[in-house]
Amino acid sequence: LGLASLRRLWRSWALPRSLKPPYELLIQAVLDGQRVPAPDSLRGAVALCSLRRQVAAGVYDAGSLSAPLQLRVGRKGETMEDADGRAQDVAGVPVLCNEGGPFAGPLGSTRLARVGPGVHRALVAVYLPSGAESAEIEAHLEEASRVIQEFCGGREIGRLAI
């Protein structure tokens, strides 16, 4: 895919120009000698995948989410409460939604979806450009599954590329 195409994808979303993609923030932190901010092994494993593959990725508490889930573009005027309870504009940005509206996307997730102690089922999302080849998509998903199982245990119960 390449970093240039991923930057174009990030910039195609309606985001402030000053907002850097999460994987670039992680890369910069590591280059600056900081530790990867990961409060638990699952979020750490997903951060590692994000660094290795240079893509935005997120992990969410699947047990707190009600079906059906939907991936769509945020609508004009639509907001999502971030993990600190602040309203975040999601217009033009990919968001994961359920009947309560947006709960997550490449910008972060609500408290509802936050992974923490006691989480036994997780939804992992890798945000890729729509033009990504099937083999590239599969490589990203395979890496995420392998790294999560290596560092966290558990097993993968399904995959879906949208």
Coordinates of C-alpha atoms in Angstrom, one line a residue:
L1 CA 0.0 0.0 0.0
G2 CA 2.7 2.5 0.9
L3 CA 2.7 5.4 3.3
A4 CA 1.7 7.9 0.6
S5 CA -1.5 6.1 -0.2
L6 CA -2.4 5.8 3.5
R7 CA -1.7 9.5 4.1
R8 CA -4.0 10.3 1.2
L9 CA -6.7 8.1 2.7
W10 CA -6.3 9.8 6.1
R11 CA -6.4 13.3 4.4
S12 CA -9.5 12.3 2.4
W13 CA -11.5 12.2 5.6
A14 CA -12.9 15.4 6.9
L15 CA -10.2 15.9 9.6
P16 CA -8.2 19.0 10.7
R17 CA -4.9 19.1 8.8
S18 CA -3.0 19.2 12.1
L19 CA -4.4 15.8 13.2
K20 CA -1.8 13.0 12.5
P21 CA -2.8 9.4 11.9
P22 CA -2.5 7.2 15.0
Y23 CA 0.2 5.0 13.5
E24 CA 2.4 8.1 12.7
L25 CA 2.0 9.3 16.3
L26 CA 3.1 5.8 17.5
I27 CA 6.1 5.8 15.1
Q28 CA 7.1 9.3 16.2
A29 CA 6.9 8.2 19.9
V30 CA 9.1 5.2 19.3
L31 CA 11.6 7.2 17.3
D32 CA 11.7 9.7 20.2
G33 CA 12.6 6.9 22.5
Q34 CA 9.2 6.7 24.3
R35 CA 7.5 3.5 25.1
V36 CA 4.4 2.6 23.1
P37 CA 1.5 3.7 25.2
A38 CA -0.4 0.5 25.9
P39 CA -2.2 0.0 29.2
D40 CA -2.9 -3.7 28.5
S41 CA -1.5 -6.4 26.3
L42 CA -4.5 -6.4 23.8
R43 CA -4.2 -2.7 23.1
G44 CA -0.4 -3.1 23.0
A45 CA -0.7 -5.9 20.4
V46 CA -3.0 -3.8 18.2
A47 CA -0.6 -0.8 18.6
L48 CA 2.3 -3.1 17.5
C49 CA 0.3 -4.1 14.4
S50 CA -0.5 -0.5 13.7
L51 CA 3.3 0.3 13.8
R52 CA 4.4 -2.7 11.8
R53 CA 1.8 -2.3 9.1
Q54 CA 1.5 1.5 9.2
V55 CA -2.3 1.5 9.3
A56 CA -4.9 2.8 11.7
A57 CA -6.3 0.0 13.8
G58 CA -8.5 -0.2 16.9
V59 CA -9.7 -2.7 19.4
Y60 CA -13.2 -2.6 21.0
D61 CA -15.0 -4.4 23.8
A62 CA -17.3 -6.8 21.7
G63 CA -19.2 -7.8 24.8
S64 CA -20.5 -4.2 25.3
L65 CA -21.7 -3.8 21.7
S66 CA -25.2 -4.8 20.5
A67 CA -25.9 -6.0 16.9
P68 CA -26.3 -5.1 14.2
L69 CA -23.0 -3.3 13.7
Q70 CA -22.5 -1.1 10.7
L71 CA -19.4 0.5 9.1
R72 CA -20.3 3.8 7.4
V73 CA -19.1 7.4 6.9
G74 CA -20.1 9.8 9.7
R75 CA -22.9 12.2 8.7
K76 CA -22.8 16.0 8.8
G77 CA -23.4 17.2 12.3
E78 CA -22.9 13.7 13.8
T79 CA -20.7 13.4 16.8
M80 CA -19.3 10.6 18.9
E81 CA -18.3 10.9 22.6
D82 CA -14.6 10.2 23.0
A83 CA -13.2 8.1 25.8
D84 CA -13.0 11.3 28.0
G85 CA -16.7 12.1 27.3
R86 CA -16.1 15.0 24.9
A87 CA -18.2 15.3 21.7
Q88 CA -16.0 14.6 18.6
D89 CA -17.2 15.5 15.1
V90 CA -17.2 12.4 12.9
A91 CA -18.6 13.9 9.7
G92 CA -16.8 12.4 6.7
V93 CA -14.8 9.8 8.8
P94 CA -15.4 6.1 8.8
V95 CA -17.3 5.1 11.9
L96 CA -18.5 1.8 13.4
C97 CA -22.1 2.1 14.6
N98 CA -24.8 0.2 16.4
E99 CA -28.4 1.2 17.3
G100 CA -26.9 3.9 19.6
G101 CA -25.0 5.6 16.8
P102 CA -21.2 5.8 16.2
F103 CA -19.1 4.1 18.9
A104 CA -15.7 3.9 17.2
G105 CA -13.5 4.7 14.2
P106 CA -9.9 5.5 13.4
L107 CA -10.1 8.5 15.6
G108 CA -10.8 6.5 18.8
S109 CA -13.8 5.0 20.6
T110 CA -16.4 5.8 23.2
R111 CA -16.3 4.7 26.8
L112 CA -18.9 2.0 25.8
A113 CA -16.4 0.3 23.5
R114 CA -13.2 0.8 25.5
V115 CA -11.2 -2.3 26.2
G116 CA -10.2 -2.8 29.8
P117 CA -9.9 -5.3 32.6
G118 CA -12.3 -8.2 32.3
V119 CA -12.8 -8.0 28.6
H120 CA -13.0 -11.5 27.1
R121 CA -14.2 -10.8 23.6
A122 CA -12.8 -8.1 21.4
L123 CA -13.6 -6.6 18.0
V124 CA -10.4 -5.6 16.1
A125 CA -10.8 -3.2 13.2
V126 CA -8.1 -2.3 10.6
Y127 CA -8.9 0.8 8.6
L128 CA -7.5 0.4 5.0
P129 CA -8.1 2.3 1.8
S130 CA -11.0 1.0 -0.3
G131 CA -8.6 0.3 -3.2
A132 CA -6.6 -2.2 -1.2
E133 CA -6.0 -5.5 -3.0
S134 CA -7.4 -8.7 -1.4
A135 CA -3.9 -10.1 -0.7
E136 CA -3.0 -6.9 1.1
I137 CA -6.1 -6.9 3.2
E138 CA -5.6 -10.6 4.1
A139 CA -1.9 -9.8 5.1
H140 CA -3.1 -7.0 7.4
L141 CA -5.7 -9.2 9.0
E142 CA -3.4 -12.2 9.3
E143 CA -0.7 -10.0 11.0
A144 CA -3.3 -8.7 13.5
S145 CA -4.6 -12.2 14.3
R146 CA -1.0 -13.6 14.7
V147 CA 0.3 -10.8 16.9
I148 CA -2.8 -10.7 19.1
Q149 CA -2.7 -14.5 19.6
E150 CA 1.0 -14.4 20.3
F151 CA 0.8 -11.7 23.0
C152 CA -2.7 -12.2 24.4
G153 CA -3.7 -15.8 23.7
G154 CA -7.3 -16.6 22.7
R155 CA -8.5 -17.4 19.3
E156 CA -9.9 -15.7 16.3
I157 CA -13.6 -16.5 15.7
G158 CA -14.2 -14.7 12.4
R159 CA -13.0 -12.2 9.8
L160 CA -14.9 -9.8 7.6
A161 CA -13.4 -7.4 5.1
I162 CA -15.8 -4.5 4.1

